[in-house]
Coordinates of N, CA and C in Angstrom, one line a residue:
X1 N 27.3 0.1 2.4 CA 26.6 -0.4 1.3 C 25.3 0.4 1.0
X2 N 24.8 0.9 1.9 CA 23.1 1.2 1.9 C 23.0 2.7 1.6
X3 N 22.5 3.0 0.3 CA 22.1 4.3 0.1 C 20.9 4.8 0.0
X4 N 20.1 3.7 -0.2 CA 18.5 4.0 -0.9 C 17.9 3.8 0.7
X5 N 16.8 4.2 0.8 CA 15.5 3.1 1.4 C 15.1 2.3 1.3
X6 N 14.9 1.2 2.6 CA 14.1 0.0 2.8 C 13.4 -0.1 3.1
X7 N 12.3 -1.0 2.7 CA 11.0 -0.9 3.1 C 10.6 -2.4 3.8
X8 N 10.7 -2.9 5.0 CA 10.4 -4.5 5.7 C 9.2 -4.6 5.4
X9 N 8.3 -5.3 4.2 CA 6.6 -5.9 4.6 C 6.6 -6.5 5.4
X10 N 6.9 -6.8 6.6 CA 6.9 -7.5 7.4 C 6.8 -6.6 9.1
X11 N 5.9 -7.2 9.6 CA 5.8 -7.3 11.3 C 6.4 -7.8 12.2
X12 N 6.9 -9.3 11.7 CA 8.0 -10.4 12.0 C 9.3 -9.5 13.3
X13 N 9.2 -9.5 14.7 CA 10.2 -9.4 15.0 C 11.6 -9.8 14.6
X14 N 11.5 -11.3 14.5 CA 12.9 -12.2 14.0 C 13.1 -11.3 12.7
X15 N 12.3 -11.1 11.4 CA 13.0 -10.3 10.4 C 13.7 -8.9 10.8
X16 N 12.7 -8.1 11.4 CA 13.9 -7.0 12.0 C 15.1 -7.0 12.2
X17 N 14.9 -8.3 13.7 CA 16.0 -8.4 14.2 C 17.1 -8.5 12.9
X18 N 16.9 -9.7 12.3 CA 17.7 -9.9 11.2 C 18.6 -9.1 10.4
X19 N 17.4 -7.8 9.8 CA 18.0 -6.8 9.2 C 18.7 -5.6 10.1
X20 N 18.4 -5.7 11.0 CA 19.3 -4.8 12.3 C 21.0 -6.1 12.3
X21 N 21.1 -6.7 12.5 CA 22.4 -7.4 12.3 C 22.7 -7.3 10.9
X22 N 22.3 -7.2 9.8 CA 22.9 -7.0 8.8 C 23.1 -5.7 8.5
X23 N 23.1 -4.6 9.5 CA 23.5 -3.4 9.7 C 22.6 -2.3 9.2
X24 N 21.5 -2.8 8.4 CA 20.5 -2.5 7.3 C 19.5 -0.8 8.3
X25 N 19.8 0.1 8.0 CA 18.5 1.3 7.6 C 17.7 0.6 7.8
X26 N 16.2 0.9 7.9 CA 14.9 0.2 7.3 C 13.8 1.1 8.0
X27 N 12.5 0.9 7.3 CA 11.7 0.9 8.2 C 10.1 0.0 7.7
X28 N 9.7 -0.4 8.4 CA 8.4 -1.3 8.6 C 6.6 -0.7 7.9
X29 N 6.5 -1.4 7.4 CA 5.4 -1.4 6.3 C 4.8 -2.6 6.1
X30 N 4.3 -3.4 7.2 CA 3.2 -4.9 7.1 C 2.0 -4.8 5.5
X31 N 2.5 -5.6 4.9 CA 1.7 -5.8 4.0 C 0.0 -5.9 4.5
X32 N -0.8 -5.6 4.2 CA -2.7 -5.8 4.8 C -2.7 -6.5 3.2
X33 N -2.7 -7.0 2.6 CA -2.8 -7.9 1.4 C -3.5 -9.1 2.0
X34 N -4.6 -9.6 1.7 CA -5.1 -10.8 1.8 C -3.9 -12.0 0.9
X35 N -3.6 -13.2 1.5 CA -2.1 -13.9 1.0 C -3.8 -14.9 0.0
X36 N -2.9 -14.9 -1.5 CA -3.4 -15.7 -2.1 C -2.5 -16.8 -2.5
X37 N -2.6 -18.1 -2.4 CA -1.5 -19.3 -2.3 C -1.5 -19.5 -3.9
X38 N -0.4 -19.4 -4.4 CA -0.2 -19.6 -6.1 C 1.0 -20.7 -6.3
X39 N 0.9 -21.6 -7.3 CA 1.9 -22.4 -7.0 C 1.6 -23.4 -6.7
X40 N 3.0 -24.9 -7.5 CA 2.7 -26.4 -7.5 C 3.4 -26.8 -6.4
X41 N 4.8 -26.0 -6.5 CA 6.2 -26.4 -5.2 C 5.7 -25.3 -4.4
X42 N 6.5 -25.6 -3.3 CA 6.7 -25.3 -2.2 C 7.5 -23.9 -2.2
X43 N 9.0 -24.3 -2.7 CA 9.7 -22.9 -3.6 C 8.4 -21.6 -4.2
X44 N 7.6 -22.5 -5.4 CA 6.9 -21.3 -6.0 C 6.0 -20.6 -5.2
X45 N 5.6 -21.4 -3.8 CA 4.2 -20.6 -3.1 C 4.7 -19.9 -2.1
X46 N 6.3 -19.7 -1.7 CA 6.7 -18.7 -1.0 C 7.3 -17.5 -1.9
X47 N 7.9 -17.8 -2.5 CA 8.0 -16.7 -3.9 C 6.7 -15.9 -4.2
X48 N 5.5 -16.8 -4.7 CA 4.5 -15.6 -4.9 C 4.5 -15.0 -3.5
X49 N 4.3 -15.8 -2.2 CA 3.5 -15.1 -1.3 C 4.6 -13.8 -1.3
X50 N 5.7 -13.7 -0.9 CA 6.5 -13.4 -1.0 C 6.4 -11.8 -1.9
X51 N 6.0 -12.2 -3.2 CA 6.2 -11.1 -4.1 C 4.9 -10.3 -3.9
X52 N 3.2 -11.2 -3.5 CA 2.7 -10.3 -3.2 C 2.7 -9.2 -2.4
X53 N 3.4 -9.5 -1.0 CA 3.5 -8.5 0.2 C 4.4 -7.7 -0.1
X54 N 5.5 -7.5 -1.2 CA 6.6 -6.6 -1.6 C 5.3 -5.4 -2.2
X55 N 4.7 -6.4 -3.2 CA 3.9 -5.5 -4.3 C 2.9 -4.6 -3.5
X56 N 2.2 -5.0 -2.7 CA 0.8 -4.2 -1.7 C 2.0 -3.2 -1.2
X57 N 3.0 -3.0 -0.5 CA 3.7 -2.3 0.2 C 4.1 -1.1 -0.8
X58 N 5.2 -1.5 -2.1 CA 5.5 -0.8 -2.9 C 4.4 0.2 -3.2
X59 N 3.2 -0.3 -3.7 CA 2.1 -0.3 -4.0 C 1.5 1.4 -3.4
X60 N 1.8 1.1 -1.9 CA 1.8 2.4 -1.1 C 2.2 3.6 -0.5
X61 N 3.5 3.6 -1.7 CA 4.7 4.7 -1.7 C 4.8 4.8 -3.1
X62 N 5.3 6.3 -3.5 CA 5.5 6.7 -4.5 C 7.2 7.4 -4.9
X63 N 7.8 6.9 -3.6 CA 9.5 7.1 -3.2 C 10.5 6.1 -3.7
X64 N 11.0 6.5 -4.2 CA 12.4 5.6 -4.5 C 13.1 4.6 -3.7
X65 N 12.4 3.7 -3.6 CA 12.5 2.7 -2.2 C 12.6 1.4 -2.6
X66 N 13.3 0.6 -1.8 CA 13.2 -0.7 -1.7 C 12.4 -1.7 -1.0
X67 N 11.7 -2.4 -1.4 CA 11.1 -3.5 -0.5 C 11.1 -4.7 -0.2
X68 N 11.3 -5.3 0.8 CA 11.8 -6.6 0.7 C 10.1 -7.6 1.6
X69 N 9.9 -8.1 0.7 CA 8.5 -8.6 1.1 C 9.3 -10.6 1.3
X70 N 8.6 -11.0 2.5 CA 9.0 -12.6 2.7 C 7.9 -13.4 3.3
X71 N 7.6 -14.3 3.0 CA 7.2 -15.6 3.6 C 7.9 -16.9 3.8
X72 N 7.4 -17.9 5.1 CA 8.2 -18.8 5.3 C 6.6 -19.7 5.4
X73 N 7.1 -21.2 4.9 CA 6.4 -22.1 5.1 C 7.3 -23.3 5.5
X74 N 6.4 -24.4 6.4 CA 7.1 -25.4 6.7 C 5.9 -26.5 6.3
X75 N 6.9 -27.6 5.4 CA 6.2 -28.8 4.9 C 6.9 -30.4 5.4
X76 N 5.7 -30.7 5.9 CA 6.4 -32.4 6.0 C 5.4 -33.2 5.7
X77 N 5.9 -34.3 5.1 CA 5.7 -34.9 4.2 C 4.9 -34.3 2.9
X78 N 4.0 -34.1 2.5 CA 2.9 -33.5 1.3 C 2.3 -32.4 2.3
X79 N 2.0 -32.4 3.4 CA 1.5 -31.3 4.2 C 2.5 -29.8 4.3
X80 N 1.6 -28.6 3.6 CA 2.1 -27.6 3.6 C 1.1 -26.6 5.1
X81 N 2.3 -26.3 6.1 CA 2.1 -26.0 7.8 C 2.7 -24.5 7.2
X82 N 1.1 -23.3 7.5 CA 1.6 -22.0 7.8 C 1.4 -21.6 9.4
X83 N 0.6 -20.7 9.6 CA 0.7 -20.0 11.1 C -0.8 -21.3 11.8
X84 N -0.6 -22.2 12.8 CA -1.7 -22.0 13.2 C -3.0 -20.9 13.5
X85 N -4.3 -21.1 13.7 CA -5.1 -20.9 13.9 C -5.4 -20.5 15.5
X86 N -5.5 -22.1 16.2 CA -5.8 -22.4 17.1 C -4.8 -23.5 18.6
X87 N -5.1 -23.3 19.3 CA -3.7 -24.3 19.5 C -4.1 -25.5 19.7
X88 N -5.4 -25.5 19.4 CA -5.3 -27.3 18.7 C -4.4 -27.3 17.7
X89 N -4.6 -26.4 16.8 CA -4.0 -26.6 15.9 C -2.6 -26.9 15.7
X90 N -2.3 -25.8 16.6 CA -0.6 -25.7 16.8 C -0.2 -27.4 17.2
X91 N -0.9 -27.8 18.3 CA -0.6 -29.3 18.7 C -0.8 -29.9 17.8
X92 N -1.2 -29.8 17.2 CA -1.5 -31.1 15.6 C -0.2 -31.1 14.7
X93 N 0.2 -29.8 14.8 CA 1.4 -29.0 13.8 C 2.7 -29.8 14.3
X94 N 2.6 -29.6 15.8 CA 4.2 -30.3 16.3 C 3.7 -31.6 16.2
X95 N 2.5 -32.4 16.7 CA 2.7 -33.4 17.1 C 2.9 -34.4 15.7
X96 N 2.8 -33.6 14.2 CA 3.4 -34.5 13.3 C 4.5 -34.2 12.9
X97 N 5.2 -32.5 13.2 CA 6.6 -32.6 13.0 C 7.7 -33.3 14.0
X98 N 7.2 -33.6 15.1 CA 8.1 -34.7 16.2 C 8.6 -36.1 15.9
X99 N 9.6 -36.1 16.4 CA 10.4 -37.2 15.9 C 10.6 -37.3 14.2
X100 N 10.6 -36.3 12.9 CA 10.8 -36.4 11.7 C 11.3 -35.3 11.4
X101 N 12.1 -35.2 10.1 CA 12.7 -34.3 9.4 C 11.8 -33.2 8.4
X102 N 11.7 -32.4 8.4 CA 10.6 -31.8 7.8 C 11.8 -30.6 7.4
X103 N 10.5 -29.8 6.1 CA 11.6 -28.9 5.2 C 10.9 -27.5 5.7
X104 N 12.0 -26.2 5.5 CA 11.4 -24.9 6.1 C 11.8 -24.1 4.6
X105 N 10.4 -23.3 4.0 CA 11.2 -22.6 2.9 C 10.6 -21.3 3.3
X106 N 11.7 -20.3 2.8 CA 11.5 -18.6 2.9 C 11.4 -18.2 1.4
X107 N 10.5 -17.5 1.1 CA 10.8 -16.7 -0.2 C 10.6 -15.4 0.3
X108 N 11.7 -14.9 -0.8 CA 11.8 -13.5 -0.2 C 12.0 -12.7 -2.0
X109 N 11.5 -11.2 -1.8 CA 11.0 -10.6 -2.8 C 12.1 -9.5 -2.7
X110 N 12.9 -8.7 -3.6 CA 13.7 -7.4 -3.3 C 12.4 -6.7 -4.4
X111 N 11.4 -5.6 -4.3 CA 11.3 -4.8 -5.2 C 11.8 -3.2 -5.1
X112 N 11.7 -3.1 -6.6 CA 12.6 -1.3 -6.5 C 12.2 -0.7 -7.0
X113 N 11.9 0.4 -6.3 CA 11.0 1.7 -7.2 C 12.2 2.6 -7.7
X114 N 12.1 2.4 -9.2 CA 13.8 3.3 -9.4 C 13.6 4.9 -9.5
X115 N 14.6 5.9 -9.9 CA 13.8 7.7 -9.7 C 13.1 8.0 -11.3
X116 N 13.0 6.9 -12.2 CA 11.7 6.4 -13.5 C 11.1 5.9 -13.3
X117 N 10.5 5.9 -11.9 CA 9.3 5.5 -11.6 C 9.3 3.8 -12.1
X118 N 10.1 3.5 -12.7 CA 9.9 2.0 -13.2 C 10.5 1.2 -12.0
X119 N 9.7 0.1 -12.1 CA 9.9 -1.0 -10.7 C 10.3 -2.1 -11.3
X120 N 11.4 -3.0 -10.4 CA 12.0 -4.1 -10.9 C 11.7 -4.6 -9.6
X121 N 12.0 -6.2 -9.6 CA 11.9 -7.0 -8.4 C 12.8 -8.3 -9.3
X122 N 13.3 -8.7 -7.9 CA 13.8 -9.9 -7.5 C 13.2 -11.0 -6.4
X123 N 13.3 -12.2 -7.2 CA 12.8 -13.4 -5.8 C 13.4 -14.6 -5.8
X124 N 13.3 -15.1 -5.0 CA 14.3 -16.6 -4.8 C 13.9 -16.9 -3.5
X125 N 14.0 -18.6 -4.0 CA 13.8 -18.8 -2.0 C 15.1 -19.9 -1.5
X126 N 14.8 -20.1 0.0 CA 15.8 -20.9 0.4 C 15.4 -21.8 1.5
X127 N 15.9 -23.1 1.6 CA 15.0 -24.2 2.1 C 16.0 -24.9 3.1
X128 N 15.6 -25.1 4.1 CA 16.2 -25.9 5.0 C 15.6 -27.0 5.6
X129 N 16.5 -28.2 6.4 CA 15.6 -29.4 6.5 C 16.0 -29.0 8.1
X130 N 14.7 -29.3 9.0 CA 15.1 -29.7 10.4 C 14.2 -31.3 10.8
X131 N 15.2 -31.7 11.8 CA 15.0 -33.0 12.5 C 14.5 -32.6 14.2
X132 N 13.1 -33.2 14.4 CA 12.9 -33.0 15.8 C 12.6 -33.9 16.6
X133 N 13.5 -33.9 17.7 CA 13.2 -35.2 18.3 C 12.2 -36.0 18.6
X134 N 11.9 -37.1 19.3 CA 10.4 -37.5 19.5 C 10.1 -36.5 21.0
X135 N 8.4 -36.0 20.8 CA 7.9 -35.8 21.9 C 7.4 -36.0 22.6
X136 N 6.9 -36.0 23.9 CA 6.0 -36.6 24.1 C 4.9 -35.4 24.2
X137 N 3.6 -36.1 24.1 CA 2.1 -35.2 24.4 C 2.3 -34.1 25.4
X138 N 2.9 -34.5 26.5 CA 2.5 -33.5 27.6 C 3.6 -31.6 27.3
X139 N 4.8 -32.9 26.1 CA 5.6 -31.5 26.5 C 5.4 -30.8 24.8
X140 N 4.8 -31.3 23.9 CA 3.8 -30.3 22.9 C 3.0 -29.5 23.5
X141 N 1.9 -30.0 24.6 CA 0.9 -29.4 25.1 C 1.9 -28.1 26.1
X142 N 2.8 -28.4 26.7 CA 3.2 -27.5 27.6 C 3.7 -26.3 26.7
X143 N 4.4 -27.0 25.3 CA 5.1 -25.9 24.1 C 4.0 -24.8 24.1
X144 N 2.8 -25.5 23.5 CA 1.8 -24.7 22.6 C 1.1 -23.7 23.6
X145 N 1.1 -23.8 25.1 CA 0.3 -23.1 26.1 C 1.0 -21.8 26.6
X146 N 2.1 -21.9 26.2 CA 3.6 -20.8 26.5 C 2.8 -19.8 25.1
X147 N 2.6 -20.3 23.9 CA 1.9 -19.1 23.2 C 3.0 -18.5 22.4
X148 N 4.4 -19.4 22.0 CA 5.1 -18.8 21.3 C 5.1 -19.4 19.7
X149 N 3.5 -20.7 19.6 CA 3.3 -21.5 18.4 C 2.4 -20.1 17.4
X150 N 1.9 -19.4 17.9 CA 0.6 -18.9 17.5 C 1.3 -18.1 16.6
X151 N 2.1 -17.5 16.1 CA 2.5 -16.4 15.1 C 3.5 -17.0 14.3
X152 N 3.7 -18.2 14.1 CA 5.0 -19.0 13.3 C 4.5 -20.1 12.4
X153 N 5.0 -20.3 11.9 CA 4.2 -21.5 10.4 C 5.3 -22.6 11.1
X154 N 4.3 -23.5 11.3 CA 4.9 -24.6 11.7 C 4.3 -25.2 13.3
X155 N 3.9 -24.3 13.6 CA 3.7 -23.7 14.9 C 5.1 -23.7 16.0
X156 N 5.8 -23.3 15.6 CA 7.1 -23.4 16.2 C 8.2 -22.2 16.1
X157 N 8.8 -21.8 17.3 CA 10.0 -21.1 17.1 C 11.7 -21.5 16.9
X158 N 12.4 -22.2 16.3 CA 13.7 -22.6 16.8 C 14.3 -21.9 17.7
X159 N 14.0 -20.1 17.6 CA 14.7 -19.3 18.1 C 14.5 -19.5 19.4
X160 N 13.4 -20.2 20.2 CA 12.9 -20.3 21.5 C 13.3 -21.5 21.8
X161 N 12.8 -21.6 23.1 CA 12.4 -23.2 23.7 C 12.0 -24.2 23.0
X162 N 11.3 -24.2 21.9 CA 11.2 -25.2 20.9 C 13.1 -25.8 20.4
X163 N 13.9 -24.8 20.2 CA 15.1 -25.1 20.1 C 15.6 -26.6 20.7
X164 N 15.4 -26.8 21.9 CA 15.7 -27.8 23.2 C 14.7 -29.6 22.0
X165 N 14.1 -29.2 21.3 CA 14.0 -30.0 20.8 C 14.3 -30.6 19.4
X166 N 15.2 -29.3 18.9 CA 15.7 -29.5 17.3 C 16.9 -30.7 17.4
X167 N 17.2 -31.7 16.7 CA 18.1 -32.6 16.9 C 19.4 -32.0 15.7
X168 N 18.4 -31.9 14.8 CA 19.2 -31.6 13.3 C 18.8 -30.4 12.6
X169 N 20.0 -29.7 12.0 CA 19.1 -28.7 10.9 C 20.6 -28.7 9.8
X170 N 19.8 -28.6 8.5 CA 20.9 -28.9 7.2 C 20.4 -27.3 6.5
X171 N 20.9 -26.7 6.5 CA 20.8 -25.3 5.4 C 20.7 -23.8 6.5
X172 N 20.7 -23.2 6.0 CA 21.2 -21.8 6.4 C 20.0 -21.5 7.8
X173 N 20.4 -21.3 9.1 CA 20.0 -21.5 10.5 C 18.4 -19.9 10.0
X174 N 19.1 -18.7 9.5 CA 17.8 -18.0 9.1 C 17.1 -17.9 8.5
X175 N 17.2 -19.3 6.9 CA 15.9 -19.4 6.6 C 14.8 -20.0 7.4
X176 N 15.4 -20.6 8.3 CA 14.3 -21.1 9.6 C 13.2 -20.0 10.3
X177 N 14.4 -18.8 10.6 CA 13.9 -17.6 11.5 C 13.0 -17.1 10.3
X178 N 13.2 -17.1 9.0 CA 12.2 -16.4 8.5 C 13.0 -15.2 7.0
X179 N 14.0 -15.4 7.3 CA 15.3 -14.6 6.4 C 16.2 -15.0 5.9
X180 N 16.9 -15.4 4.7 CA 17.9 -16.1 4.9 C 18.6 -14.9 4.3
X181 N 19.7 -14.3 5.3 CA 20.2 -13.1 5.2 C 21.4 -13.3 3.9
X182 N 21.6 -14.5 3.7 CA 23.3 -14.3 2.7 C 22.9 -13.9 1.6
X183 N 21.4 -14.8 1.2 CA 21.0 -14.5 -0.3 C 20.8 -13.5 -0.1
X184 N 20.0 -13.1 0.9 CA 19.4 -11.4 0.8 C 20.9 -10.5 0.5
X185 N 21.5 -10.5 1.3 CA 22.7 -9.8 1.4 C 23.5 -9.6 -0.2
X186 N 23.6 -10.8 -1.0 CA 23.7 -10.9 -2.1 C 23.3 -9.9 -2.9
X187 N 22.1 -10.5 -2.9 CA 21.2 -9.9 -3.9 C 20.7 -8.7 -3.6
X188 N 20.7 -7.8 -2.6 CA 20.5 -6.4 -2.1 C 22.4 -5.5 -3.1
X189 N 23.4 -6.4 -3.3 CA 24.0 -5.5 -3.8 C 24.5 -5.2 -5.0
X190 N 22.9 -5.9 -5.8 CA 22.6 -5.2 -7.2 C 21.9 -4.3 -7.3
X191 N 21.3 -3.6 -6.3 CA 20.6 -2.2 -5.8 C 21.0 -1.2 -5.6
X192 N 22.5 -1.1 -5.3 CA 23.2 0.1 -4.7 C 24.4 0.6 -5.8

């Protein structure tokens, strides 16, 4: 399928990984964009974040390239959870997502620098619900001290030991990780 260049804004191990199983070329370009939060839904504030980190990357090449810029947020109830801070923080993060269902959304950005110099983009996001069991205090505190809360919105990894406490999940397992590869997959083969 892949003829052009990819461009990952992203740092995100889990996305790599991602695009390495979808057989995907690529190479790595972290947005440095300060993230400005735009947006009433949840959907629209991963989309912009989303489209800004495509746009700062593109932004930095003048090649005929593709970029795929993404953010993932997790919200429960009216509370919108990005990366902790601190791991108080993180324990605040799990200790309201425990025992309840909470939503995980990714937006993800395709932009394209065509050989006219003209750039198109595409965005969409995709949302999934997870259920986590109840915990107790000591085994949040033991999650958050392992240090695998500090780089994930939500403060949480499914892909880890946090797993051991997911009861339920309803919608596509990598919009969780951070990608949800089908749409991308989709929508990448209006590019080629």
């Amino acid at each position: 399928m892949q003829s052009r260049q990819i461009i990952l804004a992203s740092a995100s191990p889990r996305r790599k990984e991602l695009l390495e199983v979808m057989g995907l070329a690529f190479r790595i370009i972290p947005s440095r964009r300060e993230e400005v939060i735009r947006g009433t839904s949840p959907g629209e504030i991963v989309e912009n974040l989303s489209f800004q980190k495509a746009e700062d990357v593109i932004s930095q090449t003048d090649e005929d390239v593709i970029v795929i810029g993404c953010d993932t947020i997790v919200v429960c109830g009216s509370r919108i959870m990005g990366k902790p801070h601190t791991e108080a923080e993180a324990y605040e993060m799990i200790n309201g997502l425990q025992g309840r269902t909470h939503e995980v959304y990714t937006g993800v950005t395709i932009m394209s620098r065509e050989k006219d110099n003209k750039i198109t983009h595409e965005t969409f996001y995709k949302k999934a619900l997870v259920t986590v069991h109840s915990m107790e205090k000591a085994e949040i505190w033991e999650y958050v001290k392992m240090g695998e809360s500090m780089d994930k919105a939500g403060a949480y990894g499914i892909q880890g030991k946090f797993g051991v406490f997911v009861d339920e999940i309803q919608g596509e397992y990598q919009t969780i990780l951070g990608l949800p590869i089908a749409g991308l997959y989709q929508a990448l083969k209006k590019y080629y």
